[in-house]
Amino acid sequence: MKIKTKNTIQFGYLLACFTMFLSCQKDILDQLPKETLTDELVWTDSQGAIQFVNAIYGNMPSGFDRNYGGWAKGLYLLDGASDDGDVGMPWTHSTQLQSGEFLPSNVPWGETWADYYNLIRKTNIAIENLESLSDESLKQRLMGEAHFLRGFMYHELLRLYGIKSNGDEPTGVPLLKNSLTLEDDFQIPRSSYDEVVDFIVSDLEMAAAMLPSKGNIEEGRATIGAAYALLGRVLLYAERFEDAASAAEEVMNNEYSLFGDYRTLFLTKNNEEIIYAKKFQAPDKFHFGLNNGFDVINTPRSFRGASDAGWGGTMPTQNFVDSYEMIDGQDQGVSPLYDEAKPYENLDPRFDATVVHNGSAFRGRVMEFYPGGTDVTNQPEDTQTGYQLRKFHEEQYPIYTKSSDQDWIFIRYAEVLLNYAEAKNEASGPDPSVYDAINLIRQRAGIPNLIAGLGQSEMRDKIRNERRIELAFEEHRFFDIRRWGIAENLLNGPLIGVKIEKVGDGFEYTRYEFETRSFPSKLYVLPIPQNEIDKNPAAKQILGW
């Protein structure tokens, strides 16, 4: 059945983009008066075309501002539903995402389906209309940005709602390759996984041919490096390992390098490691609410501001803490440096840069996660794991005094190195280039290089653990354990936390099972929200949803 729409639908979406104040940086956001907007002006005037594409950038969901039920943003990180994290806000839908106990009528983060497709529709409109620009250089750049953004959003949809299959069965997502017209059929089935990947690859290859390099465009916009870096990730997920390694190599040894300090990497805007990030800059654009955002959401209840306390947020598990090596490069269970009475000493320095533990200095004082300690408030938001998250925090600002505006880093150079190492190892085994990529990251962290002579399987384990540590809580673990097919092994059973008791001048640390989770196999994907299925019944559910 064909559904008829009004002639004004496409331009209505176009004008809607301009009704929102969207910002990446002030110098690229000068806006035309709304009363001057016409279809012709938008696509023949350079500023109008730039603003249209800006609107797409500004509305892209990120870990800091993903739409939560239409009333909030970024309430917890996806890794809070992995083996690495828990969520200290029991009133959120994190519990359902951790267990799979929900229906398509109430999908955790299900808003992402419509949010991404609305933005894809706008990229299609841009691609179809940018030919009207007379400025050839700007036309090419904006066209490249639109192809990059469309490829990026299809990648996000595919890793949330699709799954790689061995055949041609439709386990991808519906492909909207152009803006819909009056004569189009609005019933669009899922494409196969490989069809979606091929479409993304095509978009990113076109983008790479059109985009400028880093330094020749405003920060926050897509570059040739971003296109190749995302291409490498897409191909890695699709297990096209040789091509993934080649795409990553296009980024390596060029304009990007590892930032010197892991802790401040995430607080230093526009640094040399960042390949693509969503830009925030208060007071024009921030995560969620005035004087709110990531810092408030992820601070313990024991810290209070002028209006309220911290919300608890996403919390590391003991399972995650156990994955850190000691500074001698050995596992905690075998290193002579490990002391069970002082379990946080001599760990990989990235541990303290990522995790707040008992005895940590955090937000101006020493943390006390034991009964009777300052940070045990006996409220539901107290940490059940014995840890809080430090990564991304601007600790120098008391909560509720600053609107959080840290940039969300979608892609950085360390991920490219990890993607290359994984792809190259899977394609041909652990050659010297695989060691070089991983050892660059370990050297920045201040821990020894990998030992020589590893086999492919041993190197796979090392790469996966390095990825877990380096990219912690950047929303990679949630997807990694799914694409590796190991989520069922990790998330069907208890997760581990630590109980702390003060004994004299020291502490006793006891592991305990703080929560039992279940991971039904259908949870490898999210179901399409039921209200979207009602609009497009041709897009069938998969994996038993």
XYZ file of C-alpha atoms in Angstrom:
545
model
C 0.000 0.000 0.000
C 1.267 3.488 -0.859
C 0.726 6.270 1.636
C 0.180 9.695 0.109
C 1.852 12.721 1.619
C 1.510 16.431 1.023
C 3.784 18.223 -1.410
C 5.154 20.319 1.376
C 6.618 17.438 3.414
C 10.216 17.761 2.217
C 10.450 21.502 2.651
C 8.634 21.242 5.971
C 11.452 19.067 7.272
C 13.962 21.498 5.811
C 12.442 24.490 7.595
C 12.162 22.518 10.835
C 15.934 22.252 10.912
C 16.156 26.001 11.268
C 13.717 26.295 14.139
C 16.243 24.750 16.509
C 19.277 26.532 17.882
C 21.988 23.999 17.218
C 25.622 24.707 17.924
C 29.056 23.215 17.398
C 31.121 26.378 17.607
C 29.970 29.996 17.593
C 31.980 30.910 14.516
C 30.003 28.523 12.328
C 26.533 29.309 13.675
C 25.625 32.767 12.426
C 22.009 32.324 11.434
C 19.888 33.840 8.701
C 16.649 35.526 9.844
C 13.936 32.886 9.672
C 11.592 35.203 7.787
C 14.042 35.252 4.861
C 14.058 31.472 4.367
C 12.825 30.026 1.101
C 13.634 26.729 -0.586
C 15.696 28.514 -3.222
C 17.580 30.619 -0.680
C 18.525 27.673 1.501
C 20.183 25.789 -1.344
C 21.654 28.688 -3.320
C 22.964 30.684 -0.357
C 26.165 29.383 1.219
C 25.120 30.314 4.751
C 21.744 28.620 4.377
C 23.316 25.369 3.199
C 25.903 25.441 5.992
C 23.197 25.964 8.605
C 21.172 23.053 7.251
C 24.135 20.698 7.633
C 24.964 22.232 11.043
C 21.512 21.174 12.202
C 22.350 17.554 11.422
C 25.604 17.675 13.393
C 23.917 19.357 16.343
C 21.173 16.764 16.732
C 23.324 13.639 16.504
C 22.854 11.508 19.658
C 25.936 10.959 21.813
C 26.760 9.325 25.111
C 26.370 12.690 26.814
C 23.029 13.723 25.314
C 21.204 10.675 23.942
C 17.454 11.280 24.093
C 15.872 9.726 27.204
C 12.097 9.584 26.855
C 11.913 13.123 25.494
C 12.491 14.731 28.893
C 16.148 14.010 29.690
C 19.451 13.350 27.965
C 22.360 10.993 28.557
C 21.153 9.567 31.867
C 23.507 6.607 31.675
C 26.199 5.281 29.372
C 25.544 2.135 27.346
C 28.492 0.466 29.073
C 26.419 0.552 32.244
C 24.573 -2.373 30.660
C 27.768 -4.332 29.976
C 29.927 -6.454 32.262
C 32.028 -3.348 32.935
C 29.316 -1.217 34.494
C 26.224 -0.804 36.602
C 23.832 2.133 36.852
C 23.121 3.711 40.236
C 19.729 5.116 39.291
C 17.229 2.289 39.770
C 14.418 4.399 38.326
C 15.966 4.401 34.834
C 15.388 1.754 32.177
C 18.946 0.490 32.681
C 17.647 -2.513 34.647
C 15.537 -3.578 31.682
C 18.458 -3.155 29.271
C 20.666 -5.219 31.592
C 18.203 -8.117 31.638
C 16.255 -7.999 28.385
C 13.010 -7.836 30.348
C 11.181 -5.382 28.132
C 8.893 -5.436 25.112
C 9.081 -3.586 21.780
C 6.468 -1.233 23.193
C 9.005 0.087 25.722
C 12.523 -0.238 24.295
C 15.362 1.284 26.367
C 16.872 4.079 24.258
C 14.285 3.238 21.589
C 14.057 6.933 20.709
C 17.285 6.431 18.767
C 15.413 4.719 15.915
C 13.337 7.786 15.008
C 16.100 10.226 15.946
C 18.570 8.642 13.517
C 16.067 8.231 10.695
C 14.951 11.848 11.010
C 18.564 12.894 10.592
C 19.094 10.455 7.704
C 16.120 12.057 5.981
C 17.836 15.416 6.302
C 21.112 14.112 4.910
C 19.163 12.781 1.924
C 17.586 16.194 1.391
C 21.005 17.833 1.581
C 22.601 15.403 -0.890
C 19.750 15.968 -3.347
C 19.865 19.771 -3.141
C 23.486 20.794 -2.640
C 24.065 20.780 -6.403
C 22.281 24.148 -6.428
C 25.242 25.812 -4.687
C 27.436 27.880 -6.987
C 30.459 27.711 -4.667
C 32.068 24.533 -5.967
C 34.500 24.127 -3.080
C 31.785 24.508 -0.450
C 29.439 22.257 -2.423
C 31.986 19.454 -2.449
C 32.792 19.824 1.237
C 29.155 19.882 2.372
C 28.340 16.969 0.094
C 31.192 15.026 1.691
C 29.928 15.926 5.160
C 26.401 14.784 4.300
C 27.654 11.423 3.003
C 29.800 10.989 6.117
C 26.926 11.838 8.452
C 24.542 9.481 6.678
C 27.100 6.677 6.824
C 27.719 7.391 10.507
C 24.035 7.225 11.391
C 23.435 4.013 9.468
C 26.396 2.496 11.327
C 24.804 3.462 14.637
C 21.445 2.017 13.617
C 23.047 -1.170 12.339
C 24.987 -1.876 15.524
C 21.954 -1.173 17.725
C 19.176 -2.834 15.709
C 20.957 -5.174 13.261
C 23.242 -8.172 13.447
C 25.677 -9.832 11.088
C 24.256 -12.951 9.485
C 25.750 -15.722 7.380
C 23.263 -15.421 4.536
C 21.054 -12.921 2.757
C 18.341 -12.851 5.403
C 17.278 -9.295 6.255
C 19.021 -8.690 9.590
C 20.137 -5.171 8.738
C 17.964 -2.062 8.927
C 15.720 -0.373 6.334
C 17.719 1.687 3.837
C 16.340 5.095 2.909
C 18.613 6.155 0.084
C 16.740 9.310 -0.863
C 14.040 11.588 0.449
C 10.605 10.081 -0.046
C 8.284 11.485 -2.697
C 4.540 11.311 -3.221
C 4.841 8.149 -5.273
C 7.151 6.218 -2.941
C 6.077 3.193 -0.965
C 6.515 3.998 2.709
C 6.605 0.296 3.619
C 10.350 -0.378 3.620
C 11.650 -3.766 4.797
C 14.964 -4.442 6.428
C 17.897 -4.859 4.086
C 20.473 -7.567 4.669
C 23.382 -6.763 6.954
C 25.837 -6.789 4.051
C 23.635 -4.500 1.951
C 23.653 -1.916 4.719
C 27.411 -2.269 5.197
C 27.966 -1.840 1.448
C 25.839 1.311 1.478
C 27.786 2.741 4.422
C 31.090 1.891 2.731
C 29.955 3.677 -0.420
C 28.957 6.767 1.568
C 32.247 6.869 3.437
C 34.346 6.327 0.330
C 32.535 9.219 -1.356
C 33.034 11.327 1.765
C 36.762 10.563 1.856
C 37.102 11.756 -1.737
C 35.409 15.095 -0.966
C 36.438 16.071 2.553
C 39.440 18.172 3.628
C 42.060 17.022 6.124
C 42.283 17.965 9.802
C 43.376 21.568 10.180
C 41.679 22.685 6.966
C 38.165 22.768 8.401
C 36.496 23.875 11.645
C 36.806 21.424 14.525
C 33.781 19.193 14.906
C 33.218 18.720 11.195
C 33.961 15.562 9.274
C 37.385 15.172 7.656
C 39.020 12.649 5.354
C 40.599 11.113 8.466
C 37.194 10.737 10.110
C 35.794 9.062 7.001
C 38.602 6.484 6.849
C 38.557 5.921 10.627
C 34.824 5.223 10.601
C 35.228 3.070 7.496
C 37.790 0.968 9.350
C 35.389 0.463 12.244
C 32.454 -0.430 9.989
C 34.544 -3.005 8.122
C 35.895 -4.421 11.394
C 32.363 -4.937 12.690
C 31.504 -6.613 9.371
C 34.538 -8.924 9.770
C 36.060 -7.739 6.502
C 39.392 -7.728 8.222
C 41.847 -7.036 5.414
C 39.813 -4.062 4.202
C 39.383 -2.829 7.780
C 43.143 -2.853 8.334
C 43.719 -1.003 5.073
C 41.202 1.702 5.996
C 42.809 2.164 9.411
C 46.221 2.458 7.758
C 44.941 5.467 5.810
C 44.647 7.285 9.145
C 47.838 6.051 10.781
C 51.050 8.061 10.675
C 49.314 11.127 9.278
C 47.889 14.152 11.105
C 46.784 12.318 14.252
C 48.776 11.103 17.248
C 48.179 10.001 20.835
C 47.624 12.847 23.291
C 50.248 12.899 26.021
C 48.018 12.477 29.079
C 45.230 9.906 29.238
C 43.401 11.590 32.139
C 43.044 15.002 30.496
C 42.571 13.688 26.963
C 38.802 13.743 27.448
C 38.797 17.294 28.834
C 41.123 18.905 26.292
C 39.056 20.026 23.335
C 40.416 19.728 19.804
C 43.553 17.827 20.822
C 45.667 15.868 18.353
C 44.099 12.492 19.176
C 40.521 13.464 18.427
C 39.357 12.441 14.975
C 35.653 13.149 15.289
C 33.687 14.531 18.240
C 30.347 16.108 18.999
C 31.003 19.675 20.056
C 29.513 21.271 23.148
C 30.153 24.787 24.388
C 28.162 26.353 27.232
C 26.130 28.507 27.401
C 25.032 27.821 23.813
C 25.135 24.020 23.882
C 25.495 21.685 26.850
C 24.601 18.109 27.744
C 21.372 18.311 29.706
C 19.918 21.332 31.468
C 21.432 24.453 32.932
C 24.168 23.583 35.483
C 23.432 19.913 34.918
C 24.772 17.168 32.660
C 27.370 14.415 32.916
C 29.068 15.704 36.083
C 25.861 15.909 38.113
C 24.458 12.648 36.743
C 27.659 10.697 37.518
C 28.595 12.125 40.925
C 27.717 10.215 44.142
C 24.792 11.292 46.299
C 27.257 12.239 49.021
C 28.130 15.394 47.052
C 25.587 18.166 47.223
C 25.110 21.335 45.259
C 22.893 24.346 45.729
C 19.766 22.555 44.500
C 20.318 18.807 44.843
C 22.848 15.987 45.252
C 24.646 13.908 42.655
C 22.609 11.236 40.908
C 24.973 8.237 41.146
C 25.276 7.525 37.433
C 27.294 4.793 35.733
C 29.560 2.745 38.028
C 32.453 0.378 37.209
C 32.218 -3.233 38.377
C 34.867 -5.394 40.022
C 34.754 -7.497 36.848
C 36.101 -4.465 35.014
C 38.642 -3.548 37.704
C 40.060 -7.078 37.542
C 40.932 -6.557 33.861
C 43.669 -4.003 34.643
C 47.255 -5.217 34.561
C 49.827 -4.169 37.134
C 52.518 -1.649 36.191
C 54.880 -4.554 35.518
C 52.562 -5.668 32.686
C 51.375 -8.809 34.472
C 47.848 -9.757 35.504
C 46.826 -8.990 39.064
C 46.610 -12.696 39.891
C 50.263 -13.403 39.080
C 52.134 -10.142 39.631
C 54.297 -9.933 42.781
C 53.260 -6.279 42.999
C 49.648 -7.091 43.860
C 48.684 -6.673 47.525
C 45.147 -7.717 48.485
C 45.248 -5.330 51.436
C 46.099 -2.470 49.060
C 44.478 -3.669 45.836
C 44.635 -0.354 43.992
C 48.341 0.257 44.291
C 50.651 -0.373 41.330
C 47.841 -0.822 38.825
C 47.999 0.431 35.229
C 47.773 4.253 35.616
C 44.661 4.296 33.446
C 42.831 2.745 36.394
C 43.021 5.865 38.554
C 42.276 8.024 35.524
C 39.060 6.055 34.960
C 37.818 4.779 38.335
C 37.060 6.357 41.719
C 37.684 3.856 44.528
C 37.858 3.852 48.301
C 40.721 6.173 49.215
C 40.659 8.066 45.912
C 40.948 11.829 45.902
C 37.842 12.980 44.025
C 36.257 16.405 43.820
C 38.438 17.793 46.560
C 38.334 15.058 49.192
C 39.171 11.419 49.923
C 36.398 8.961 49.144
C 35.004 6.705 51.880
C 33.018 3.758 50.488
C 32.697 1.846 53.768
C 29.851 1.739 56.319
C 30.009 4.939 58.357
C 32.081 6.639 55.658
C 31.049 9.925 54.089
C 30.112 8.346 50.767
C 27.695 5.737 52.071
C 24.373 7.607 52.291
C 22.119 4.516 52.394
C 20.133 5.875 49.452
C 19.236 3.807 46.369
C 21.778 5.698 44.255
C 24.759 4.624 46.390
C 27.271 2.509 44.518
C 26.618 -1.213 44.811
C 29.908 -2.046 43.127
C 32.229 -0.131 45.466
C 33.340 2.183 42.636
C 32.351 5.348 40.808
C 33.399 6.673 37.418
C 36.101 9.362 37.172
C 36.566 9.461 33.414
C 35.147 12.578 31.722
C 34.611 14.472 35.007
C 35.525 18.139 35.396
C 36.265 17.740 39.084
C 37.361 21.328 39.635
C 33.768 22.584 39.363
C 31.347 21.825 42.233
C 28.222 20.146 40.911
C 25.356 22.425 39.908
C 27.732 25.339 39.276
C 28.510 24.641 35.603
C 26.608 23.224 32.657
C 28.594 20.189 31.526
C 29.967 20.798 28.037
C 32.736 18.239 27.554
C 32.879 17.124 23.923
C 31.801 13.546 23.238
C 34.605 11.851 21.330
C 33.089 9.507 18.758
C 36.425 8.436 17.245
C 39.988 8.941 18.428
C 43.371 7.774 17.250
C 43.799 5.112 19.948
C 40.665 3.388 18.640
C 42.100 3.425 15.111
C 45.247 1.696 16.403
C 43.141 -0.890 18.223
C 40.919 -1.417 15.186
C 43.985 -1.911 13.012
C 45.581 -4.352 15.448
C 42.414 -6.437 15.734
C 41.764 -6.482 11.993
C 45.370 -7.280 11.079
C 45.616 -10.044 13.677
C 42.380 -11.634 12.467
C 43.446 -11.346 8.831
C 47.004 -12.646 9.060
C 48.130 -13.044 12.654
C 50.292 -10.974 15.006
C 52.941 -9.457 12.742
C 55.227 -6.632 13.994
C 52.740 -3.942 12.946
C 50.159 -5.399 15.364
C 52.651 -5.197 18.222
C 53.595 -1.647 17.221
C 49.980 -0.444 17.291
C 49.222 -1.922 20.719
C 52.556 -0.942 22.222
C 52.070 2.719 21.267
C 48.971 2.742 23.472
C 50.675 0.889 26.314
C 53.663 3.228 26.204
C 51.367 6.233 26.562
C 49.776 4.510 29.551
C 53.171 3.831 31.162
C 53.106 0.028 31.155
C 55.496 -2.456 29.461
C 55.176 -3.579 25.859
C 53.489 -6.861 25.054
C 55.744 -9.879 25.343
C 57.004 -11.246 22.018
C 55.984 -14.565 20.515
C 52.233 -14.475 21.015
C 50.059 -16.670 18.834
C 46.965 -15.345 17.067
C 44.570 -16.464 19.820
C 46.799 -15.080 22.577
C 47.110 -11.780 20.727
C 43.339 -11.680 20.253
C 42.885 -11.877 24.020
C 45.466 -9.146 24.578
C 43.881 -6.831 22.006
C 40.411 -7.344 23.441
C 41.602 -6.558 26.958
C 43.586 -3.538 25.784
C 40.480 -2.293 24.040
C 38.435 -2.831 27.206
C 40.837 -0.726 29.269
C 41.745 1.998 26.793
C 38.206 2.664 25.552
C 36.446 2.111 28.879
C 33.020 3.759 29.168
C 33.296 5.313 25.714
C 30.439 2.985 24.711
C 32.545 0.439 22.861
C 32.277 -2.469 25.328
C 28.478 -2.628 24.928
C 28.940 -3.340 21.210
C 32.225 -5.266 21.358
C 30.889 -8.113 23.464
C 27.962 -8.402 21.058
C 29.961 -8.421 17.837
C 32.418 -10.927 19.366
C 29.483 -13.159 20.348
C 30.549 -13.401 24.007
C 27.822 -11.379 25.738
C 25.877 -14.520 26.697
C 28.949 -15.903 28.455
C 29.623 -12.703 30.376
C 26.134 -11.537 31.275
C 24.240 -14.668 32.275
C 25.017 -14.778 35.971
C 26.349 -12.658 38.815
C 28.347 -9.469 38.504
C 30.914 -8.714 41.163
C 31.384 -5.719 43.403
C 33.455 -5.109 46.500
C 32.404 -4.517 50.099
C 34.780 -2.458 52.190
C 35.204 -2.568 55.946
C 37.454 -0.251 57.914
C 39.696 -2.286 60.229
C 41.928 -0.175 62.434
C 44.052 2.000 60.175
C 43.434 -0.210 57.155
C 40.643 -1.746 55.130
C 39.347 -5.181 54.336
C 38.035 -5.735 50.797
C 35.567 -8.572 50.175
C 34.213 -9.490 46.787
C 30.502 -10.201 46.570
C 27.804 -10.787 43.983
C 25.895 -7.517 43.877
C 23.563 -8.457 41.045
C 22.554 -11.390 38.870
C 21.911 -10.585 35.255
C 20.413 -12.473 32.355
C 21.228 -12.124 28.688
C 18.677 -13.793 26.407
C 20.125 -14.299 22.934
C 17.634 -11.856 21.448
C 19.416 -9.077 23.402
C 22.206 -9.081 20.827
C 19.977 -6.496 19.134
C 17.381 -4.005 20.246
C 13.903 -4.516 18.844
C 12.444 -1.848 16.601
C 10.068 0.188 18.798
C 6.490 -0.978 18.348
C 5.216 2.454 17.334
C 7.726 2.380 14.460
C 6.664 -1.138 13.430
C 3.067 0.121 13.412
C 4.097 2.791 10.895
C 6.191 0.392 8.801
C 5.066 -3.242 9.295
C 7.386 -4.298 6.466
C 10.336 -3.861 8.840
C 10.081 -7.139 10.722
C 11.537 -7.883 14.148
C 14.441 -10.338 14.342
C 16.010 -12.718 16.901
C 12.651 -13.538 18.454
C 11.566 -10.041 19.447
